[in-house]
Each structure stands twice: as C-alpha cells, then as structure tokens.
C-alpha cells in the first residue's frame, strides 16, 4: 500500500501554508507555499523527473497556485521519494523567504518519507546557500569546518523542517525548539547562532526574561528594540523606539573608501574591481532610518543616525587612543557588513553586462596585493574616530 502523501499544511491559527496536488501515479503535479510577505510561490514540476530532463519551475502569485511571474528554474526533484537537495538556477530572483520556504517543503517531504540524510551536489555551494539550508536541515560532519566541508561536497544534511506561523496581525514566525526568525513589515530578524554557526545579524532575535525580543544590534549591543513575542511565537507587543536625530550629513570622505575596501577584501577576488567601481558611484550619509540600520535607494546609502550616536558614544568613552581606533575599526567593519551584500550584488550585475570574453578575463585575473586597500582602511578608521571626537555642530 502506498504511504499517505502530504496535501495541506496549516498553522495553529488555521492559516493555509502549503498545498500539494498529486497525480494518481503518486507524482507531484503542483505545490504552492506561502512566503513571509503573504504571497505564494508555486512549484511547477517538470514532466519527467529523470536526470537531464527539463527543469522544475518556480512561479510567484498573489494566491495559491497562481502563476503570475516566473522566478527561476531548479533541478528536477522526485518529490514522492526525495533523495537530494535540488540546485536553484537564479536564487537572487526570489523574493525574501521564498527559497527558505521551498527548501523547508523539501525537508518536510524528506522527513515524511523517513529520509535520514540528503546531499547537495550542485554548483556554487557558498555561504549564502549554507545559511539557507541551516534553517530547514541540520548538517552532519566529523570536522570542525562545516562550511569548508560543504564547499567540498562532503556535508550531509538531515531534514529538520521548521514550524511556520502567521500571527493574527500578519507577523511571520519560524520556530524549531525556539523562535528562530521573525518577519514583520518587510524586516527580518534572525538568531545569530544556528547549529553552532555564527551569522551576521544586525536585526536580531534574542531571549529576554522568558520572551523573545526583536532588536537592531551593532557593536555587540542592542541599538533598538522593536518587537516582543512569546516563546511560542505569538506576538506580545510592538515597541516604539525613541525618535532619532533627523539630521542628515555625509560620512567623512575617507570612510566610504575604507568600507568599500573592507567589502572587497571579504569578497571573491574577481569582484574586487567591480565592487570598487560600484562604491565610487554610491553616496554615503548618516541620517534617520526607520527601524533599521541602513537604507539603500538607488545610489544613495543612508546609515542610521542611531548607529552613529552609538559609535560616537563608544569612541568618546574610550580610555585611550588605541581603544578608540579599535572601536573605529569595529564600526567600519559593521558599516561594510551592512552594505556588503548590496555592493556584491551590484558588482555581479556589472560583470554580467560585459562581453563574455571580458567576463572570462575578469574571472581569471588575480588582483594585486592589498596594500592600497589596507591604507584606505587605516585612513577610514582614523576619519571615523576624528569625526566622533569632533564637537557637535
């Protein structure tokens, strides 16, 4: 007798999360999953799930099974007998939370089928995919470098799907023994630690007195608290931070050069020149940002004035010049992390506009030594410190 197949997922409030349609032969005909912003991603399986067949496709729509916008193709998957983690062709085209929702469905089906371990054998096993997989799987490795093992294709993944919940006011919550992610009004708050792996989390979920607080976080401290939810994921209250300074002003001229140098130094070598070029186009300033640490609109980047206030307070409270410079370096690293993904995405888009021969030449180019970038970083740190010590205007 064929095992029962999952057809619906509802959260504890009765909200539809997932719907699946199966053929009489036990093959998936279509599946649709709700993503944090309330829209739906529909999976259109290929006619033939064998190797080398046409790809499965992902579609975006306002309602379940509605296919309004084609998002991406991905590796055909035997959904009735999941044996691997599929490769997604264009993850950057997916709206926030869509990739995680699809991976969680894969993990859920694999768990239903009793699959102990799955492998990812596709291309580009990088950090972004590694972090996404952590939300629906648990890795198993004998070594102490799971990301390195993942890049070498040596990591096994045990299905560990999370619970999804839409609260009555529309807040999206992910749980797996604890609240792991909260999305409200387009802002995503996550745990900084996932199975022992630390991730950059400027919007952070943290435990406080038996509840879970969603906060802005920088320089190892809370900048603003925004939401309080219970340990069960139910919203308790929304917090209103104190009004921030409305003053808008540019960063000291050396600071953008330094933060772009930090981003380049933490990115793939072929992107260095394109990151520098994109950084030159952008305008960086301090100013009011609503419930976030940075806002990017076109070529304009605004870092939150509450973050500047924190940097100023830390620098002015430093007991020695060396301590102040250490704070300046930490602040520059924070600024670079806040815009790093944006700069890298723009750099990749710039490279894609080049002829194929130019792309190949760029990918094979090894950048010169990083002495110039190191000097830019030193000047940026000094400029941040001097700006923080300058009397208010």
Coordinates of C-alpha atoms in Angstrom, one line a residue:
X1 CA 0.0 0.0 0.0
X2 CA 1.3 3.4 -0.9
X3 CA 2.0 5.7 2.0
X4 CA -0.2 8.7 2.5
X5 CA 1.1 11.9 0.9
X6 CA 1.0 15.4 2.4
X7 CA -1.6 17.6 0.7
X8 CA -2.0 20.6 3.1
X9 CA -0.2 22.4 5.8
X10 CA -2.0 24.8 8.2
X11 CA -0.5 26.8 11.0
X12 CA -2.0 26.8 14.5
X13 CA -4.4 29.6 13.6
X14 CA -5.7 27.7 10.6
X15 CA -3.8 29.8 8.0
X16 CA -3.0 27.8 4.8
X17 CA 0.8 27.5 4.5
X18 CA 1.2 24.8 1.8
X19 CA -0.9 22.9 -0.6
X20 CA 0.2 20.0 -2.8
X21 CA -1.5 18.2 -5.7
X22 CA -0.5 14.7 -6.6
X23 CA -1.3 12.6 -9.6
X24 CA -2.9 9.2 -9.4
X25 CA 0.6 7.8 -10.1
X26 CA 1.9 9.4 -7.0
X27 CA 3.9 12.2 -8.8
X28 CA 3.6 15.8 -7.7
X29 CA 1.5 17.8 -10.1
X30 CA 2.0 21.2 -8.4
X31 CA 2.7 22.6 -5.0
X32 CA 2.3 26.1 -3.5
X33 CA 3.9 27.7 -0.4
X34 CA 3.1 30.9 1.4
X35 CA 6.1 33.2 1.9
X36 CA 6.5 35.8 4.7
X37 CA 5.0 38.7 2.8
X38 CA 1.8 36.8 2.2
X39 CA 2.3 36.0 -1.5
X40 CA 2.7 32.4 -2.8
X41 CA 5.4 30.5 -4.6
X42 CA 4.2 27.7 -6.8
X43 CA 6.3 24.8 -7.9
X44 CA 5.6 23.5 -11.4
X45 CA 7.4 20.1 -11.7
X46 CA 8.9 19.0 -14.9
X47 CA 7.0 16.4 -16.9
X48 CA 9.9 14.0 -16.3
X49 CA 12.0 14.0 -13.1
X50 CA 14.8 11.9 -14.6
X51 CA 18.3 13.3 -14.9
X52 CA 18.7 15.6 -17.9
X53 CA 15.0 16.4 -18.2
X54 CA 13.5 19.9 -18.4
X55 CA 13.8 21.8 -15.1
X56 CA 11.1 22.3 -12.5
X57 CA 10.0 26.0 -12.3
X58 CA 9.1 28.4 -9.5
X59 CA 6.3 31.0 -10.0
X60 CA 5.2 33.9 -7.9
X61 CA 1.5 34.8 -7.4
X62 CA -0.9 36.6 -5.1
X63 CA -2.9 33.4 -4.3
X64 CA -2.2 29.7 -4.1
X65 CA -1.3 28.0 -7.4
X66 CA -1.5 31.4 -9.3
X67 CA 1.5 31.7 -11.7
X68 CA 1.9 35.4 -12.4
X69 CA 5.6 35.8 -12.6
X70 CA 8.3 33.2 -13.5
X71 CA 11.0 33.3 -10.9
X72 CA 13.6 30.6 -11.6
X73 CA 14.2 27.1 -12.7
X74 CA 15.7 24.4 -10.5
X75 CA 16.8 20.8 -10.7
X76 CA 14.0 18.3 -11.3
X77 CA 13.2 16.6 -8.0
X78 CA 11.3 13.3 -7.3
X79 CA 9.0 14.7 -4.7
X80 CA 7.5 11.4 -3.9
X81 CA 10.9 10.0 -3.0
X82 CA 13.2 12.9 -2.2
X83 CA 16.9 11.7 -2.4
X84 CA 18.8 15.0 -2.7
X85 CA 18.7 18.8 -2.3
X86 CA 18.0 20.4 -5.7
X87 CA 20.0 23.2 -7.3
X88 CA 18.3 26.5 -7.9
X89 CA 19.3 28.4 -11.0
X90 CA 18.7 32.0 -10.0
X91 CA 18.3 32.4 -6.3
X92 CA 18.8 36.2 -6.5
X93 CA 15.4 36.5 -8.4
X94 CA 13.4 35.1 -5.5
X95 CA 11.7 37.4 -3.1
X96 CA 12.8 37.3 0.6
X97 CA 11.9 34.0 2.3
X98 CA 10.9 32.2 -0.9
X99 CA 14.0 30.0 -1.2
X100 CA 13.7 29.0 2.5
X101 CA 10.0 28.2 2.1
X102 CA 10.8 25.8 -0.9
X103 CA 13.7 24.2 1.0
X104 CA 11.5 23.7 4.0
X105 CA 9.0 21.9 1.9
X106 CA 11.7 19.6 0.5
X107 CA 12.9 19.0 4.1
X108 CA 9.3 18.3 5.2
X109 CA 8.7 15.8 2.4
X110 CA 12.0 14.1 3.1
X111 CA 11.1 13.8 6.8
X112 CA 7.7 12.4 5.9
X113 CA 9.4 9.8 3.8
X114 CA 11.9 8.9 6.6
X115 CA 15.0 10.0 4.6
X116 CA 17.9 10.1 7.1
X117 CA 20.4 12.2 5.1
X118 CA 20.4 14.2 1.9
X119 CA 23.3 15.7 -0.1
X120 CA 23.7 18.8 -2.1
X121 CA 25.9 18.1 -5.1
X122 CA 25.1 21.2 -7.2
X123 CA 27.3 24.2 -8.1
X124 CA 28.1 27.2 -6.0
X125 CA 28.0 25.7 -2.5
X126 CA 28.7 29.0 -0.9
X127 CA 27.9 30.7 2.4
X128 CA 24.5 32.1 1.4
X129 CA 23.2 28.6 0.5
X130 CA 24.8 27.1 3.5
X131 CA 23.0 29.5 5.8
X132 CA 19.7 28.9 4.0
X133 CA 20.0 25.2 4.4
X134 CA 20.6 25.6 8.2
X135 CA 17.0 26.8 8.5
X136 CA 15.4 23.5 7.4
X137 CA 18.2 20.9 7.8
X138 CA 20.9 20.0 10.3
X139 CA 24.4 19.2 8.9
X140 CA 26.4 16.2 9.9
X141 CA 30.2 16.2 9.7
X142 CA 33.1 14.9 11.6
X143 CA 35.2 18.0 11.1
X144 CA 35.1 21.5 12.8
X145 CA 34.7 23.4 9.5
X146 CA 31.2 22.7 8.2
X147 CA 31.2 25.4 5.6
X148 CA 34.5 24.1 4.2
X149 CA 33.1 20.6 4.1
X150 CA 30.0 22.0 2.3
X151 CA 32.1 23.7 -0.3
X152 CA 34.0 20.4 -0.9
X153 CA 30.7 18.5 -1.3
X154 CA 31.4 16.5 1.9
X155 CA 28.5 17.6 4.1
X156 CA 25.4 15.5 4.7
X157 CA 22.1 17.2 5.7
X158 CA 19.4 15.7 8.0
X159 CA 15.9 17.0 7.3
X160 CA 14.8 19.3 10.2
X161 CA 11.9 21.4 8.9
X162 CA 10.8 24.3 11.0
X163 CA 7.2 25.3 12.0
X164 CA 5.8 28.4 10.3
X165 CA 3.3 30.7 11.9
X166 CA 1.4 33.8 10.8
X167 CA 0.2 35.7 13.9
X168 CA -3.2 37.4 13.8
X169 CA -1.6 40.7 12.9
X170 CA 0.4 39.2 10.0
X171 CA 3.8 38.8 11.7
X172 CA 5.6 35.7 10.3
X173 CA 7.4 33.5 12.8
X174 CA 9.7 30.5 12.3
X175 CA 10.2 28.0 15.2
X176 CA 12.2 24.9 15.8
X177 CA 12.5 24.2 19.5
X178 CA 12.8 28.0 19.8
X179 CA 11.8 31.1 17.8
X180 CA 14.5 31.4 15.1
X181 CA 13.2 34.0 12.7
X182 CA 10.6 36.8 12.8
X183 CA 9.4 38.9 9.8
X184 CA 7.3 42.0 10.2
X185 CA 6.7 44.8 7.7
X186 CA 9.4 43.5 5.4
X187 CA 12.1 43.4 8.1
X188 CA 13.6 40.0 9.0
X189 CA 15.1 39.3 12.5
X190 CA 17.1 36.1 12.9
X191 CA 19.1 34.3 15.5
X192 CA 22.9 35.0 15.3
X193 CA 23.7 31.3 16.0
X194 CA 22.5 28.3 14.0
X195 CA 23.8 24.9 15.0
X196 CA 27.0 26.5 16.3
X197 CA 27.4 28.6 13.2
X198 CA 27.6 32.4 13.8
X199 CA 26.0 34.7 11.2
X200 CA 25.9 38.5 10.9
X201 CA 22.6 39.6 12.3
X202 CA 22.0 43.4 12.5
X203 CA 18.3 42.6 13.0
X204 CA 18.4 40.0 15.8
X205 CA 16.2 37.7 17.7
X206 CA 17.3 37.2 21.4
X207 CA 15.8 35.7 24.5
X208 CA 15.0 38.1 27.4
X209 CA 13.1 37.1 30.6
X210 CA 11.3 34.2 29.0
X211 CA 10.2 36.1 26.0
X212 CA 11.8 36.8 22.6
X213 CA 12.8 40.3 21.6
X214 CA 13.5 41.5 18.1
X215 CA 16.1 44.2 18.0
X216 CA 18.6 46.2 16.0
X217 CA 22.1 45.1 17.0
X218 CA 25.5 46.6 16.4
X219 CA 28.9 46.7 18.1
X220 CA 27.9 43.8 20.3
X221 CA 25.0 45.6 21.9
X222 CA 21.3 46.5 21.4
X223 CA 20.6 49.6 19.4
X224 CA 16.8 49.5 19.4
X225 CA 14.1 47.0 20.5
X226 CA 11.2 46.6 18.1
X227 CA 9.0 43.6 18.9
X228 CA 8.4 41.2 21.8
X229 CA 7.0 37.8 21.0
X230 CA 6.4 34.9 23.3
X231 CA 8.5 31.8 23.4
X232 CA 5.6 30.2 21.4
X233 CA 5.9 32.8 18.7
X234 CA 2.8 34.7 19.4
X235 CA 3.1 38.5 19.3
X236 CA 3.0 40.2 22.6
X237 CA 3.6 43.8 21.7
X238 CA 5.2 46.2 19.2
X239 CA 7.8 48.7 20.7
X240 CA 8.2 52.2 19.5
X241 CA 11.9 53.4 19.7
X242 CA 12.7 56.9 20.7
X243 CA 12.8 59.4 17.9
X244 CA 16.2 59.5 16.2
X245 CA 18.0 62.6 15.1
X246 CA 16.6 64.0 11.8
X247 CA 20.0 65.5 10.8
X248 CA 21.4 64.2 7.6
X249 CA 25.1 64.5 6.8
X250 CA 27.8 62.8 4.7
X251 CA 30.3 60.4 6.1
X252 CA 33.8 61.7 6.3
X253 CA 35.3 61.3 2.8
X254 CA 37.8 58.6 3.7
X255 CA 35.1 56.4 5.3
X256 CA 33.3 55.2 2.1
X257 CA 36.7 54.3 0.5
X258 CA 37.6 52.2 3.6
X259 CA 34.3 50.4 3.9
X260 CA 34.4 49.5 0.2
X261 CA 37.9 48.2 0.7
X262 CA 36.6 46.0 3.6
X263 CA 33.8 44.6 1.4
X264 CA 36.3 43.9 -1.4
X265 CA 38.6 42.2 1.0
X266 CA 35.9 39.8 2.1
X267 CA 34.6 39.1 -1.4
X268 CA 35.7 36.8 -4.3
X269 CA 38.8 38.2 -6.0
X270 CA 37.3 38.7 -9.4
X271 CA 34.7 41.1 -7.9
X272 CA 37.2 43.5 -6.4
X273 CA 37.4 46.0 -9.3
X274 CA 33.6 45.9 -9.8
X275 CA 33.0 46.5 -6.1
X276 CA 35.3 49.5 -6.2
X277 CA 33.6 50.9 -9.2
X278 CA 30.1 50.5 -7.7
X279 CA 31.3 52.0 -4.5
X280 CA 32.5 55.1 -6.3
X281 CA 29.0 55.6 -7.7
X282 CA 27.3 55.5 -4.4
X283 CA 26.7 58.3 -2.0
X284 CA 27.0 57.5 1.7
X285 CA 25.5 59.5 4.5
X286 CA 24.2 59.4 8.2
X287 CA 20.6 60.1 8.7
X288 CA 17.2 58.9 10.1
X289 CA 16.3 55.3 9.1
X290 CA 13.0 53.9 10.2
X291 CA 13.6 50.7 12.3
X292 CA 16.7 49.7 10.5
X293 CA 20.5 50.4 10.5
X294 CA 20.8 51.2 6.8
X295 CA 18.6 52.2 3.9
X296 CA 19.7 51.9 0.2
X297 CA 17.8 53.7 -2.5
X298 CA 19.4 53.6 -5.9
X299 CA 22.9 55.0 -5.4
X300 CA 22.1 56.6 -2.0
X301 CA 23.1 54.8 1.1
X302 CA 21.9 56.1 4.5
X303 CA 23.3 54.7 7.7
X304 CA 21.1 55.2 10.7
X305 CA 21.8 58.2 13.0
X306 CA 21.2 55.9 16.0
X307 CA 24.2 53.9 14.8
X308 CA 26.3 57.0 14.5
X309 CA 25.2 58.0 18.1
X310 CA 26.4 54.6 19.3
X311 CA 29.8 54.9 17.6
X312 CA 30.3 58.5 18.9
X313 CA 29.5 57.4 22.5
X314 CA 31.8 54.4 22.3
X315 CA 34.7 56.5 20.8
X316 CA 34.3 59.3 23.3
X317 CA 34.2 56.9 26.1
X318 CA 37.4 55.0 25.1
X319 CA 40.1 55.3 27.7
X320 CA 43.0 55.5 25.2
X321 CA 43.6 56.4 21.5
X322 CA 44.3 52.8 20.8
X323 CA 41.0 51.8 22.2
X324 CA 39.2 54.5 20.1
X325 CA 40.9 53.2 17.0
X326 CA 39.8 49.6 17.8
X327 CA 36.2 50.9 18.1
X328 CA 36.6 52.7 14.8
X329 CA 37.7 49.5 13.1
X330 CA 34.8 47.6 14.6
X331 CA 32.4 50.4 13.4
X332 CA 33.9 50.4 9.9
X333 CA 33.5 46.6 9.7
X334 CA 29.9 47.0 10.8
X335 CA 29.2 49.6 8.1
X336 CA 30.8 47.3 5.5
X337 CA 28.7 44.3 6.6
X338 CA 25.5 46.4 6.3
X339 CA 26.2 47.2 2.6
X340 CA 28.3 44.3 1.6
X341 CA 25.6 42.2 0.0
X342 CA 24.3 45.2 -1.9
X343 CA 27.8 46.0 -3.3
X344 CA 28.5 42.4 -4.2
X345 CA 25.1 42.1 -6.0
X346 CA 25.8 45.3 -7.9
X347 CA 29.3 44.1 -8.8
X348 CA 28.0 40.8 -10.1
X349 CA 25.4 42.7 -12.2
X350 CA 28.1 44.9 -13.6
X351 CA 30.2 41.9 -14.6
X352 CA 27.2 40.4 -16.4
X353 CA 26.9 43.4 -18.7
X354 CA 30.4 42.8 -20.0
X355 CA 31.0 40.7 -23.2
X356 CA 31.8 37.0 -22.4
X357 CA 35.5 37.5 -23.3
X358 CA 35.8 40.3 -20.8
X359 CA 33.9 38.3 -18.1
X360 CA 36.3 35.4 -18.7
X361 CA 39.3 37.7 -18.4
X362 CA 38.0 39.3 -15.2
X363 CA 37.4 35.8 -13.6
X364 CA 40.9 34.8 -14.4
X365 CA 42.5 38.0 -13.1
X366 CA 44.3 37.8 -9.8
X367 CA 44.2 41.3 -8.0
X368 CA 47.4 42.9 -7.0
X369 CA 48.5 43.0 -3.4
X370 CA 46.1 44.6 -0.8
X371 CA 48.5 47.3 0.4
X372 CA 46.4 50.1 -1.1
X373 CA 43.2 48.7 0.5
X374 CA 44.9 48.4 3.9
X375 CA 45.9 52.1 3.7
X376 CA 42.3 53.0 2.8
X377 CA 41.0 51.1 5.8
X378 CA 43.5 52.8 8.1
X379 CA 42.5 56.2 6.8
X380 CA 38.8 55.4 7.2
X381 CA 39.2 54.2 10.8
X382 CA 41.1 57.4 11.7
X383 CA 38.4 59.5 10.0
X384 CA 35.6 57.8 11.9
X385 CA 37.4 58.4 15.2
X386 CA 38.2 62.1 14.4
X387 CA 34.6 62.6 13.3
X388 CA 33.3 61.1 16.5
X389 CA 35.5 63.3 18.6
X390 CA 34.6 66.5 16.8
X391 CA 32.3 68.8 18.9
X392 CA 28.6 68.8 17.7
X393 CA 27.8 71.5 15.2

